[in-house]
mmCIF file of C-alpha atoms in Angstrom:
data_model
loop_
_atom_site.group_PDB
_atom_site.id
_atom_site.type_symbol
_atom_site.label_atom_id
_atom_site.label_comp_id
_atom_site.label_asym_id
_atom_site.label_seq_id
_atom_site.Cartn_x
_atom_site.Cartn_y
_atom_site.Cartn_z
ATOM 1 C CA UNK Q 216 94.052 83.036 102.226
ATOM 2 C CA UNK Q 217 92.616 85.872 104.466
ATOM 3 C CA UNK Q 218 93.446 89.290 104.289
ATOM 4 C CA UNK Q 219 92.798 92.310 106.556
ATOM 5 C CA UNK Q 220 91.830 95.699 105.918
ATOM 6 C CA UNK Q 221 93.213 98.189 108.459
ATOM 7 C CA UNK Q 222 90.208 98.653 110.601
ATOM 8 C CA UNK Q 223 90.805 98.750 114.080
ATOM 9 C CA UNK Q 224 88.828 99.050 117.469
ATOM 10 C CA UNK Q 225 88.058 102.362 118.548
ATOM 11 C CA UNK Q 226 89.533 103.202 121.892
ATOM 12 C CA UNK Q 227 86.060 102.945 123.415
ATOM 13 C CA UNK Q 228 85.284 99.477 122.231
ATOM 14 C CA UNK Q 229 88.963 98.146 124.051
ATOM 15 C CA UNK Q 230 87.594 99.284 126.750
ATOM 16 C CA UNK Q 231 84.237 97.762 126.814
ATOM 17 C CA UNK Q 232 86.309 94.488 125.804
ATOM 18 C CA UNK Q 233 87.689 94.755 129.029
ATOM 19 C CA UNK Q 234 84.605 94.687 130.725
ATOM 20 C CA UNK Q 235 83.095 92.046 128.853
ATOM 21 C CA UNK Q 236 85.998 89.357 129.274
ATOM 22 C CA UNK Q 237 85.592 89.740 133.280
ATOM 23 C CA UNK Q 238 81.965 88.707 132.819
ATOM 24 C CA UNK Q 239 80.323 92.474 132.754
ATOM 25 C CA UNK Q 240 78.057 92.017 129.772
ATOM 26 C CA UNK Q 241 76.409 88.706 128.400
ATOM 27 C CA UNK Q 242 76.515 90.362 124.188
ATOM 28 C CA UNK Q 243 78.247 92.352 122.713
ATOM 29 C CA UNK Q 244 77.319 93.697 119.136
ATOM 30 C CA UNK Q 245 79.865 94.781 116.882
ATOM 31 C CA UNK Q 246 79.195 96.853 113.639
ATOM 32 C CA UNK Q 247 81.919 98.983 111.411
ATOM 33 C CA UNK Q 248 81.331 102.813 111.167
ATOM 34 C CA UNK Q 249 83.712 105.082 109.955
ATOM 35 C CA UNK Q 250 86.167 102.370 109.221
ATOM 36 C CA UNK Q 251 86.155 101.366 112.711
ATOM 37 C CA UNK Q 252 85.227 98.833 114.907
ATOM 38 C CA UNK Q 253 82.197 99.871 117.644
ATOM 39 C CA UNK Q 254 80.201 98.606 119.890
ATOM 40 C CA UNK Q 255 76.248 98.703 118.080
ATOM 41 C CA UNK Q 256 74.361 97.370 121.499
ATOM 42 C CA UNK Q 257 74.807 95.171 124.448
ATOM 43 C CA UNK Q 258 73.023 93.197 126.810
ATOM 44 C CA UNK Q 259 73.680 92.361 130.553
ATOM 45 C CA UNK Q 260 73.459 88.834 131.805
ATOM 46 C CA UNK Q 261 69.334 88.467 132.927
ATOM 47 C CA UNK Q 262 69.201 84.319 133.406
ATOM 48 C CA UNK Q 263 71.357 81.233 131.871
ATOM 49 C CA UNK Q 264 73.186 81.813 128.792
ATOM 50 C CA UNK Q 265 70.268 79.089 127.216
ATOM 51 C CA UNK Q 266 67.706 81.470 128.646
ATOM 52 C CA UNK Q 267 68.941 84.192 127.148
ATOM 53 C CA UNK Q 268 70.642 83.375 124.192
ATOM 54 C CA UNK Q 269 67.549 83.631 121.458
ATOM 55 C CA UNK Q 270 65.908 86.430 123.122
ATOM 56 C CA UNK Q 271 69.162 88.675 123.186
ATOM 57 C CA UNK Q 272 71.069 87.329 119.685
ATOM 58 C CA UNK Q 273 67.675 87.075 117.345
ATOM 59 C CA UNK Q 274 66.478 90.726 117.247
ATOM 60 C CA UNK Q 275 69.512 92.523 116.826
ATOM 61 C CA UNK Q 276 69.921 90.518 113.594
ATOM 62 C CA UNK Q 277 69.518 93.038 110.619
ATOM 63 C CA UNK Q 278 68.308 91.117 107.166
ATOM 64 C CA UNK Q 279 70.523 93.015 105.171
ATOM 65 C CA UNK Q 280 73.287 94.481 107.117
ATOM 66 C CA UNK Q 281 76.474 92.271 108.195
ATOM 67 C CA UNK Q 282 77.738 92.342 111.911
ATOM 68 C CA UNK Q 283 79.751 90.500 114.506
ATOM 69 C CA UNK Q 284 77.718 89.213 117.682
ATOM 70 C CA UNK Q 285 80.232 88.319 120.785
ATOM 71 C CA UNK Q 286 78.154 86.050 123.302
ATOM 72 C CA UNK Q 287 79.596 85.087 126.646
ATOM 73 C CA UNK Q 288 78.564 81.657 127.763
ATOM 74 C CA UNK Q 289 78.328 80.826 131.712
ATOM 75 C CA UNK Q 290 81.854 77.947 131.236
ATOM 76 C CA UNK Q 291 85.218 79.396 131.907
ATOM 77 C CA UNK Q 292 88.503 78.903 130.655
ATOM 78 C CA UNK Q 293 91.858 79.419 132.215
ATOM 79 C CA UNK Q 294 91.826 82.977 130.847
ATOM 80 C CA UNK Q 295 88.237 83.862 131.742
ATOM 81 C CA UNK Q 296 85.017 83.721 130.420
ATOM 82 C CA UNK Q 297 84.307 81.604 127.499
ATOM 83 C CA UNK Q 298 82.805 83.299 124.582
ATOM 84 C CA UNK Q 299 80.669 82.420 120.578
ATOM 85 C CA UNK Q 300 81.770 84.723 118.090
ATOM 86 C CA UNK Q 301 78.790 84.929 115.706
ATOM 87 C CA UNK Q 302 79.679 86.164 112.337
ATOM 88 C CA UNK Q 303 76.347 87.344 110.962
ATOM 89 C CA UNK Q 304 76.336 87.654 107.008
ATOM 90 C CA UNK Q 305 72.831 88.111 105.255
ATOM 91 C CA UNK Q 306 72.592 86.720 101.877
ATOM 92 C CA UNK Q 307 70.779 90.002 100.830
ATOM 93 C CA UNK Q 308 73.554 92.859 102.364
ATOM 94 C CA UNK Q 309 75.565 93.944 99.913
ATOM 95 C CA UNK Q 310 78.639 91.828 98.475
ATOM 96 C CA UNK Q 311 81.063 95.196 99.599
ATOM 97 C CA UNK Q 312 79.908 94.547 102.935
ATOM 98 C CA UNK Q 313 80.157 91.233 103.041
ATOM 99 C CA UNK Q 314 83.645 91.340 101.862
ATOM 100 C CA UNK Q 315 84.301 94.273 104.239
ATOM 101 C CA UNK Q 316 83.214 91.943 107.391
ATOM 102 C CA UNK Q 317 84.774 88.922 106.402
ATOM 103 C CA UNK Q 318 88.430 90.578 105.831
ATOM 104 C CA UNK Q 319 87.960 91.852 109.542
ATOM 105 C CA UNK Q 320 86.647 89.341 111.374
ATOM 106 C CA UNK Q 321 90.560 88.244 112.006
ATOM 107 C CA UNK Q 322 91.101 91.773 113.449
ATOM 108 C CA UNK Q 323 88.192 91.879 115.814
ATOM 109 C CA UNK Q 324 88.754 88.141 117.090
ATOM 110 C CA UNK Q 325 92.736 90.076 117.901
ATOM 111 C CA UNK Q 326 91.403 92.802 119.218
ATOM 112 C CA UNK Q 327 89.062 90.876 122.137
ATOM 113 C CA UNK Q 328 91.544 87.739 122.499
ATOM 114 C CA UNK Q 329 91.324 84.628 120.742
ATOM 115 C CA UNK Q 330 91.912 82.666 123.783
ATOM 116 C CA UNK Q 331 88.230 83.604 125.301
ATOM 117 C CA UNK Q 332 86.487 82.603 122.038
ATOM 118 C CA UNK Q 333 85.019 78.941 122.680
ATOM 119 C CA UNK Q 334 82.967 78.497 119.043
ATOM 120 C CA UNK Q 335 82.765 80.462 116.087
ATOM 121 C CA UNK Q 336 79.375 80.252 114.221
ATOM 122 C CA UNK Q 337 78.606 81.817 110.524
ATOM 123 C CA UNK Q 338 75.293 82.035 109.695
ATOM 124 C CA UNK Q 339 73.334 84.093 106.868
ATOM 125 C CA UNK Q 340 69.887 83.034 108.034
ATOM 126 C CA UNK Q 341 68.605 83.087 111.869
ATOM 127 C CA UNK Q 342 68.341 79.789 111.913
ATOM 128 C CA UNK Q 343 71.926 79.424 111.393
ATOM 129 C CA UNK Q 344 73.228 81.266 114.901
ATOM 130 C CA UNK Q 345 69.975 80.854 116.852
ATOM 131 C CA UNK Q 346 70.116 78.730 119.734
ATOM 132 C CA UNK Q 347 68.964 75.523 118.397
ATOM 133 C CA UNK Q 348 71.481 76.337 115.130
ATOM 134 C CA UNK Q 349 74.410 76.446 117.286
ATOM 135 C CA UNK Q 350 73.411 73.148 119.528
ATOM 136 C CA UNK Q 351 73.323 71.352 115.804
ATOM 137 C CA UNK Q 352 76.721 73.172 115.450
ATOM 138 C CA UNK Q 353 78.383 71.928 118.202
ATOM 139 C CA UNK Q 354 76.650 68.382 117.207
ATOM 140 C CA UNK Q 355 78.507 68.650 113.172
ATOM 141 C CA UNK Q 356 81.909 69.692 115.173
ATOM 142 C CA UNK Q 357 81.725 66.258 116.876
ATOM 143 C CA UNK Q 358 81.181 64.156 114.155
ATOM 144 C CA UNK Q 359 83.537 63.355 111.646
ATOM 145 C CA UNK Q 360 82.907 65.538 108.570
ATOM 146 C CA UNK Q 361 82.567 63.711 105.230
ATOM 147 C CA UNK Q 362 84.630 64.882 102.460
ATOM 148 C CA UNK Q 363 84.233 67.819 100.341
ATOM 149 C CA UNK Q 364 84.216 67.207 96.483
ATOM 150 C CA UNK Q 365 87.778 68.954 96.114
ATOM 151 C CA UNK Q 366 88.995 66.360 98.821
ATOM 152 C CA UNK Q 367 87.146 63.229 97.131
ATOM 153 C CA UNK Q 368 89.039 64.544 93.805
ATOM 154 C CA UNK Q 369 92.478 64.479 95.715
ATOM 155 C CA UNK Q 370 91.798 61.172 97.159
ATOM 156 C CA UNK Q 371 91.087 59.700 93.766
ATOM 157 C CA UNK Q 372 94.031 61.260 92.085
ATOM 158 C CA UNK Q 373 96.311 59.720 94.806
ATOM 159 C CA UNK Q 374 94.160 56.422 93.972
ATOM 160 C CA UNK Q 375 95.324 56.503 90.853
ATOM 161 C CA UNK Q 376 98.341 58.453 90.670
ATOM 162 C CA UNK Q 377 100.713 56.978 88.036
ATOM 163 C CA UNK Q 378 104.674 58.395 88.667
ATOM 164 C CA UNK Q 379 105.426 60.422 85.421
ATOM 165 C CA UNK Q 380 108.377 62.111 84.437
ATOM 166 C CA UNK Q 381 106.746 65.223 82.346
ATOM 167 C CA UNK Q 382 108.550 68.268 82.270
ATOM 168 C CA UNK Q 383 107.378 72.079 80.272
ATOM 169 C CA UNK Q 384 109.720 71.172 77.804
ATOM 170 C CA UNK Q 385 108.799 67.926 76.883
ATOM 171 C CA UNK Q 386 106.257 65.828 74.641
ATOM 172 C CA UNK Q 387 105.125 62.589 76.654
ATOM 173 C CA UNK Q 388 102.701 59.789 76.481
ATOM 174 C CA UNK Q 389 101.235 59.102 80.000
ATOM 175 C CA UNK Q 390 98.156 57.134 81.293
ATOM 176 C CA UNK Q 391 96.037 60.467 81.711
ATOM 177 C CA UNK Q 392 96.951 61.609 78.515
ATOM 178 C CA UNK Q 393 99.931 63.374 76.726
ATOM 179 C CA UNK Q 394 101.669 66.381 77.832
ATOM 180 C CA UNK Q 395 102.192 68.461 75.409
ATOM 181 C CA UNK Q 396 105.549 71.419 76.625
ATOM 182 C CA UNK Q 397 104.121 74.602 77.632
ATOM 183 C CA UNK Q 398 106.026 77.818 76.384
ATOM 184 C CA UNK Q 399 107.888 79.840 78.826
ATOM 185 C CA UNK Q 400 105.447 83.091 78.150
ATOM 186 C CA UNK Q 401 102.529 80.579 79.804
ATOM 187 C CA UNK Q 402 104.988 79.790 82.580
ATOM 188 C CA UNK Q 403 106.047 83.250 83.530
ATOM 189 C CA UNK Q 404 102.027 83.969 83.698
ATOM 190 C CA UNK Q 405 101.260 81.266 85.905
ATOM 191 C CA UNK Q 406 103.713 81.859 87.769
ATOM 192 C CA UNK Q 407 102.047 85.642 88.551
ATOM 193 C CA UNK Q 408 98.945 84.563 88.459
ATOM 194 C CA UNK Q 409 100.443 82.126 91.537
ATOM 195 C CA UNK Q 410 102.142 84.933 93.127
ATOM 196 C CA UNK Q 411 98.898 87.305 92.210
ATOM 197 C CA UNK Q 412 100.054 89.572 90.315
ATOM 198 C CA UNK Q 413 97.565 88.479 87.685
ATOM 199 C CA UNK Q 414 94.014 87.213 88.206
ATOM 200 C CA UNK Q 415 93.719 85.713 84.879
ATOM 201 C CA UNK Q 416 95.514 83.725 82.579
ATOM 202 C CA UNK Q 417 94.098 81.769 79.423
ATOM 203 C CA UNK Q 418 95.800 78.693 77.489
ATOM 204 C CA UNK Q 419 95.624 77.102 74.107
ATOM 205 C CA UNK Q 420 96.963 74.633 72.331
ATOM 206 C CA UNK Q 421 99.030 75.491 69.581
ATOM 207 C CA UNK Q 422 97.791 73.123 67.036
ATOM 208 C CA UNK Q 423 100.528 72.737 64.489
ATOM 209 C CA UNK Q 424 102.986 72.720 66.857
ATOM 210 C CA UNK Q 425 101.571 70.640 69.247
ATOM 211 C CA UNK Q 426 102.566 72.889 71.938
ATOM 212 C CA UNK Q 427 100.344 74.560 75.063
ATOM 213 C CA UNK Q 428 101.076 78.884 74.659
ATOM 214 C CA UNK Q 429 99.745 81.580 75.978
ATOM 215 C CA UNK Q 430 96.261 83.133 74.913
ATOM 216 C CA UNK Q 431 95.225 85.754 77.390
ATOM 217 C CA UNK Q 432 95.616 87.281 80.614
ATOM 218 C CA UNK Q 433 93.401 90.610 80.478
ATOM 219 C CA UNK Q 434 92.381 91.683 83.953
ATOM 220 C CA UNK Q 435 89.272 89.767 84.901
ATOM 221 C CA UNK Q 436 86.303 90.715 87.162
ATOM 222 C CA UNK Q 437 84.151 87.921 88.002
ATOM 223 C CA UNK Q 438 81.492 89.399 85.507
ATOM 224 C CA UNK Q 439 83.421 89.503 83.086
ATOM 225 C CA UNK Q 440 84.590 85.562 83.226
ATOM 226 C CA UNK Q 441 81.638 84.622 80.441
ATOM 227 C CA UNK Q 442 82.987 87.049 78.089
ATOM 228 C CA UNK Q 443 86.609 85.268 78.166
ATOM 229 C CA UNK Q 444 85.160 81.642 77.098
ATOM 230 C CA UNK Q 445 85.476 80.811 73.222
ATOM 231 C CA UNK Q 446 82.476 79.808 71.859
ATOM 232 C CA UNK Q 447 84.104 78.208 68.676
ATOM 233 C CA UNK Q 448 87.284 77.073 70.650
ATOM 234 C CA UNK Q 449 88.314 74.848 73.645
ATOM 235 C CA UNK Q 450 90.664 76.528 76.129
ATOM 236 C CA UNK Q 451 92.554 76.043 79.640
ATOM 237 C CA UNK Q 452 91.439 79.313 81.843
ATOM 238 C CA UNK Q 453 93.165 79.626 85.835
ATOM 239 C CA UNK Q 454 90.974 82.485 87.845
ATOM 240 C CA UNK Q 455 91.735 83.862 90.827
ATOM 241 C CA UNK Q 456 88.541 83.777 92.551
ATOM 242 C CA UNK Q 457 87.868 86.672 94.980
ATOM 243 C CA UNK Q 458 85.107 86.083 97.126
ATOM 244 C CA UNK Q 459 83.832 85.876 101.186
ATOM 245 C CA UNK Q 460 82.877 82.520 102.509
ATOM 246 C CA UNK Q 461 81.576 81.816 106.120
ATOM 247 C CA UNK Q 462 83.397 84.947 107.306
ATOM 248 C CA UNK Q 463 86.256 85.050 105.748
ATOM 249 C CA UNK Q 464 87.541 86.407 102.839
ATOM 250 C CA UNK Q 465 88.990 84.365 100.059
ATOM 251 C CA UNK Q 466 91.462 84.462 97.146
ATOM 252 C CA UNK Q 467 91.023 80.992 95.497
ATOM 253 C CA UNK Q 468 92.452 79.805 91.810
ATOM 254 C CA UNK Q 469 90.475 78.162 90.046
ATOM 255 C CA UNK Q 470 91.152 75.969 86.882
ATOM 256 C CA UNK Q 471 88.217 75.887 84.296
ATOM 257 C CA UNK Q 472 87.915 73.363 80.721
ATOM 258 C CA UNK Q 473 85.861 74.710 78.507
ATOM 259 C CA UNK Q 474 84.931 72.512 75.239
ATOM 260 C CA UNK Q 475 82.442 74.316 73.239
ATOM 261 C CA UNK Q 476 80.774 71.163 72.104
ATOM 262 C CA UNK Q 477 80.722 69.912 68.577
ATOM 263 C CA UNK Q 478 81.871 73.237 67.521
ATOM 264 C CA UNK Q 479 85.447 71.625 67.028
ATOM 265 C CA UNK Q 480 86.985 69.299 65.372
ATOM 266 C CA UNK Q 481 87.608 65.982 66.677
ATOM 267 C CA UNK Q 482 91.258 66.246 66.658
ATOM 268 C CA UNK Q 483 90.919 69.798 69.264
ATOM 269 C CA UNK Q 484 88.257 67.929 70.717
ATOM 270 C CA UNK Q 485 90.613 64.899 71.767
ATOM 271 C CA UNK Q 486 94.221 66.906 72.037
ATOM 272 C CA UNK Q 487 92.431 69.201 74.760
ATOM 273 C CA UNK Q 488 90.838 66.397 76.594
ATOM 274 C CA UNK Q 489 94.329 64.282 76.421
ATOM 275 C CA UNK Q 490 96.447 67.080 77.794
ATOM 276 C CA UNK Q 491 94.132 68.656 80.466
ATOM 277 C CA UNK Q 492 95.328 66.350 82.898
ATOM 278 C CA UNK Q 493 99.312 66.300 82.409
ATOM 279 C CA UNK Q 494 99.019 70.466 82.434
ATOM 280 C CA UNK Q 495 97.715 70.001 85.790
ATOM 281 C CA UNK Q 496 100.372 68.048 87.321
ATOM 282 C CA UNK Q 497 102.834 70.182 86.315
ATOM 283 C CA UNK Q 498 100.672 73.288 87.736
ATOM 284 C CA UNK Q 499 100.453 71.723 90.535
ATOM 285 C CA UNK Q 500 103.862 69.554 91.262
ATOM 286 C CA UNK Q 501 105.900 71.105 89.311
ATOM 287 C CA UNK Q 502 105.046 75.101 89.489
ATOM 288 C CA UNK Q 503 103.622 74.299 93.281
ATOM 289 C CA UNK Q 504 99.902 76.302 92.105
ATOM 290 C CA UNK Q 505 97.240 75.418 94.712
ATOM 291 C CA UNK Q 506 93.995 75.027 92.670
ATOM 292 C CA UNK Q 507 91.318 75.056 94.698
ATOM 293 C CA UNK Q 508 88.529 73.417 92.290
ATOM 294 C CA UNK Q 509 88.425 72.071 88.459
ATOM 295 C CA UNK Q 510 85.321 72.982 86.322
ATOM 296 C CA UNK Q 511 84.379 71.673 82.902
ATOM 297 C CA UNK Q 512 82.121 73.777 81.038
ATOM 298 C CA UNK Q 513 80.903 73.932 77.456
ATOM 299 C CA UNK Q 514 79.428 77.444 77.752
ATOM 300 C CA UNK Q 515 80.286 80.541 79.674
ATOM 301 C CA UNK Q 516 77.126 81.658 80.542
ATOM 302 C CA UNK Q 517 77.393 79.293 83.316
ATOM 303 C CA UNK Q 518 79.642 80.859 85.167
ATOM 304 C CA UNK Q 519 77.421 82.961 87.150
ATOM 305 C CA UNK Q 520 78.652 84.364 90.977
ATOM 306 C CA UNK Q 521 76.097 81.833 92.398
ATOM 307 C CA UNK Q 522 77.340 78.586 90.270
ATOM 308 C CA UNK Q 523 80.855 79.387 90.805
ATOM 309 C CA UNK Q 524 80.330 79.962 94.401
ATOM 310 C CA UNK Q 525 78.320 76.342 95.037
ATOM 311 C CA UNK Q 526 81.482 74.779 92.694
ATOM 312 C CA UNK Q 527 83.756 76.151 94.940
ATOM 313 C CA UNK Q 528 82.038 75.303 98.608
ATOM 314 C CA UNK Q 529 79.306 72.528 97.230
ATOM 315 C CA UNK Q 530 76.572 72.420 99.861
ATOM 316 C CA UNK Q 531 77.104 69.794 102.660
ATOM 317 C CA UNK Q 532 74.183 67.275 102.297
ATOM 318 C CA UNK Q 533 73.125 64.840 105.044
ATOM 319 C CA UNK Q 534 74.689 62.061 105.118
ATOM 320 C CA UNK Q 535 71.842 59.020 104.359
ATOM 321 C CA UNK Q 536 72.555 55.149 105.874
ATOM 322 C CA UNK Q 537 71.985 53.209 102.451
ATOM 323 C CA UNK Q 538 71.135 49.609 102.782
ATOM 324 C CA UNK Q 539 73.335 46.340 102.618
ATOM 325 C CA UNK Q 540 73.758 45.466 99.248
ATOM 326 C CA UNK Q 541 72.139 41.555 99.861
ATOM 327 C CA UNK Q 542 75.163 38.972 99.252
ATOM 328 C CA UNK Q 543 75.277 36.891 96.400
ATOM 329 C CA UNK Q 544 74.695 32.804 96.528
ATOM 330 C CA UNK Q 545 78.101 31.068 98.112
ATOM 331 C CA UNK Q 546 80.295 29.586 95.682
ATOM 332 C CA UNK Q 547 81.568 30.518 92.062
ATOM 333 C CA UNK Q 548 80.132 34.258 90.559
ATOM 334 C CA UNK Q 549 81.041 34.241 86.969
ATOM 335 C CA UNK Q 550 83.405 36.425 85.623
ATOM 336 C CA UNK Q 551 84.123 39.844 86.699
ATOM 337 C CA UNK Q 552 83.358 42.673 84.828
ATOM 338 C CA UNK Q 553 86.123 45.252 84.815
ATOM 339 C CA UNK Q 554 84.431 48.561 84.703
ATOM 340 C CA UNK Q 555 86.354 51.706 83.405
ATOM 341 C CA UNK Q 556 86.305 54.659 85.149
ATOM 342 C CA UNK Q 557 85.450 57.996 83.588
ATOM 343 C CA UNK Q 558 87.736 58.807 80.119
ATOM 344 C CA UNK Q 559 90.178 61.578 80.275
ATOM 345 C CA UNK Q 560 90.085 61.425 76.376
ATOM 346 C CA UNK Q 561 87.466 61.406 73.714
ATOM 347 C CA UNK Q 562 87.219 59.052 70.902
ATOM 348 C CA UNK Q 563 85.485 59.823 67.550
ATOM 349 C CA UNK Q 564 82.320 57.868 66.830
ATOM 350 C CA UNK Q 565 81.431 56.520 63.635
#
């Protein structure tokens, strides 16, 4: 979910809009000052909007300082001009600016009217919004886009999606494992971590009475995430992630396993593997918590700001033709294996 901060166009900068959207300037830069939107520079039409594009957008791109970059192409729409709004996001600026331009990028696309903007185009290196990026752009936005990891996760589940009747308050044997009931002081939690009144909330299993209860919910920076993961215990942690992506800024849960290893027992081992599945499905079906990726660590000095980030918007690769697997000889091919998938539990070797 996006949020907005407040900041508004200066009186100046409406103007200038005005301007602009009957065909006036070619770019328009945008930069906040003073906790307001203002225009940073501008440039009048001088040939095509090919012509000009690198030569006008390129140099006005600071390494380390966010900004917006309105660009008017030459095609019209019924309500004028058509326009690319270039969010512009260095890796190197500063993570409060970052966050400070992504949470008003809504407000400034408002502000200059929605209906003009053709394309909008993040980048955080030149080669992102320079000409040729934004031609491979428009090429990505007419091809079907292959699945993220969180959607080839929700395709499998529906795959293989067994109809359970688990409830908080029950013990039950499923296919994915066994739900153990979850107290009502985890509920309540969840259900503010949901509604965000928390950011963090940790589970355990109650061993002895084979029950899931409440551990932790101290208020958690993303720093401090490491610090909350048991290194001689397996726990259930939901995060509210807080972070800027492409523009815009984000409040994402996320659910993380940890399993310290051989560091527990078998039986912990097994019981938290068997019931990490079942606690999500009532998270998710039952309290209606939108979890926006599943981790499984074993340590938490993994969860660094960059490995969380990639988890939670893994990189797009391209997508490589693999070869026809060559058919077999015609007529009878043994026995089929039956292959089976990935474990939810663990069972103890000898």
């Amino acid at each position: 979910m996006s949020h907005q901060t407040g900041i508004q166009a200066s009186g100046s900068v409406k103007d200038t809009f005005v301007g602009a959207r009957n065909g006036q300037y070619r770019l328009l830069k945008i930069v906040i000052d003073n906790e307001q939107l203002i225009v940073g520079s501008s440039r009048r039409p001088a040939g095509s909007w090919e012509k000009d594009y690198d030569a006008f957008v390129l140099p006005l791109l600071e390494d380390k300082q966010p900004c917006y970059i309105l660009y008017r192409l030459d095609s019209q729409n019924a309500q004028g001009y058509e326009w690319i709004f270039i969010a512009w996001s260095p890796d190197h600026s500063p993570v409060r600016q970052k966050m400070l331009y992504a949470a008003t990028r809504a407000t400034l696309k408002k502000e200059f009217g929605g209906g003009h903007i053709k394309d909008e185009v993040f980048g955080t290196v030149q080669d992102d919004v320079s000409l040729n990026g934004y031609k491979k752009y428009l090429i990505s936005q007419s091809s079907p886009a292959p699945l993220t990891a969180a959607e080839e996760e929700l395709r499998q589940i529906k795959i293989n999606e067994v109809q359970t009747d688990v409830g908080v308050d029950t013990k039950h044997q499923t296919l994915q494992g066994v739900a153990f009931p979850i107290a009502k002081e985890a509920i309540q939690a969840l259900e503010k971590l949901k509604n965000k009144k928390l950011n963090y909330v940790q589970l355990q299993i109650d061993m002895k009475n084979e029950t899931i209860i409440l551990a932790n919910t101290l208020h958690t920076e993303l720093k401090d995430l490491p610090k909350r993961i048991p290194k001689d215990a397996a726990r259930y942690h939901f995060f509210l992630y807080k972070h800027a992506h492409e523009g815009d800024y984000l409040e994402s849960i996320v659910f993380i396993y940890s399993m310290p290893g051989y560091t527990c027992s078998i039986r912990e081992r097994m019981l938290y593997s068997s019931c990490k599945s079942p606690l999500l499905e009532i998270v998710e079906g039952q309290l209606w918590m939108q979890i926006i990726r599943k981790i499984e660590i074993d340590n938490g000095d993994e969860l660094t700001a960059d490995f969380l980030y990639e988890e939670v918007h893994p990189k797009q690769h391209a997508h490589k033709q693999s070869f026809a697997k060559p058919k077999g000889p015609a007529g009878k091919r043994g026995i089929r294996r039956l292959i089976r998938g990935p474990a939810e539990t663990e069972t103890p070797s000898d």
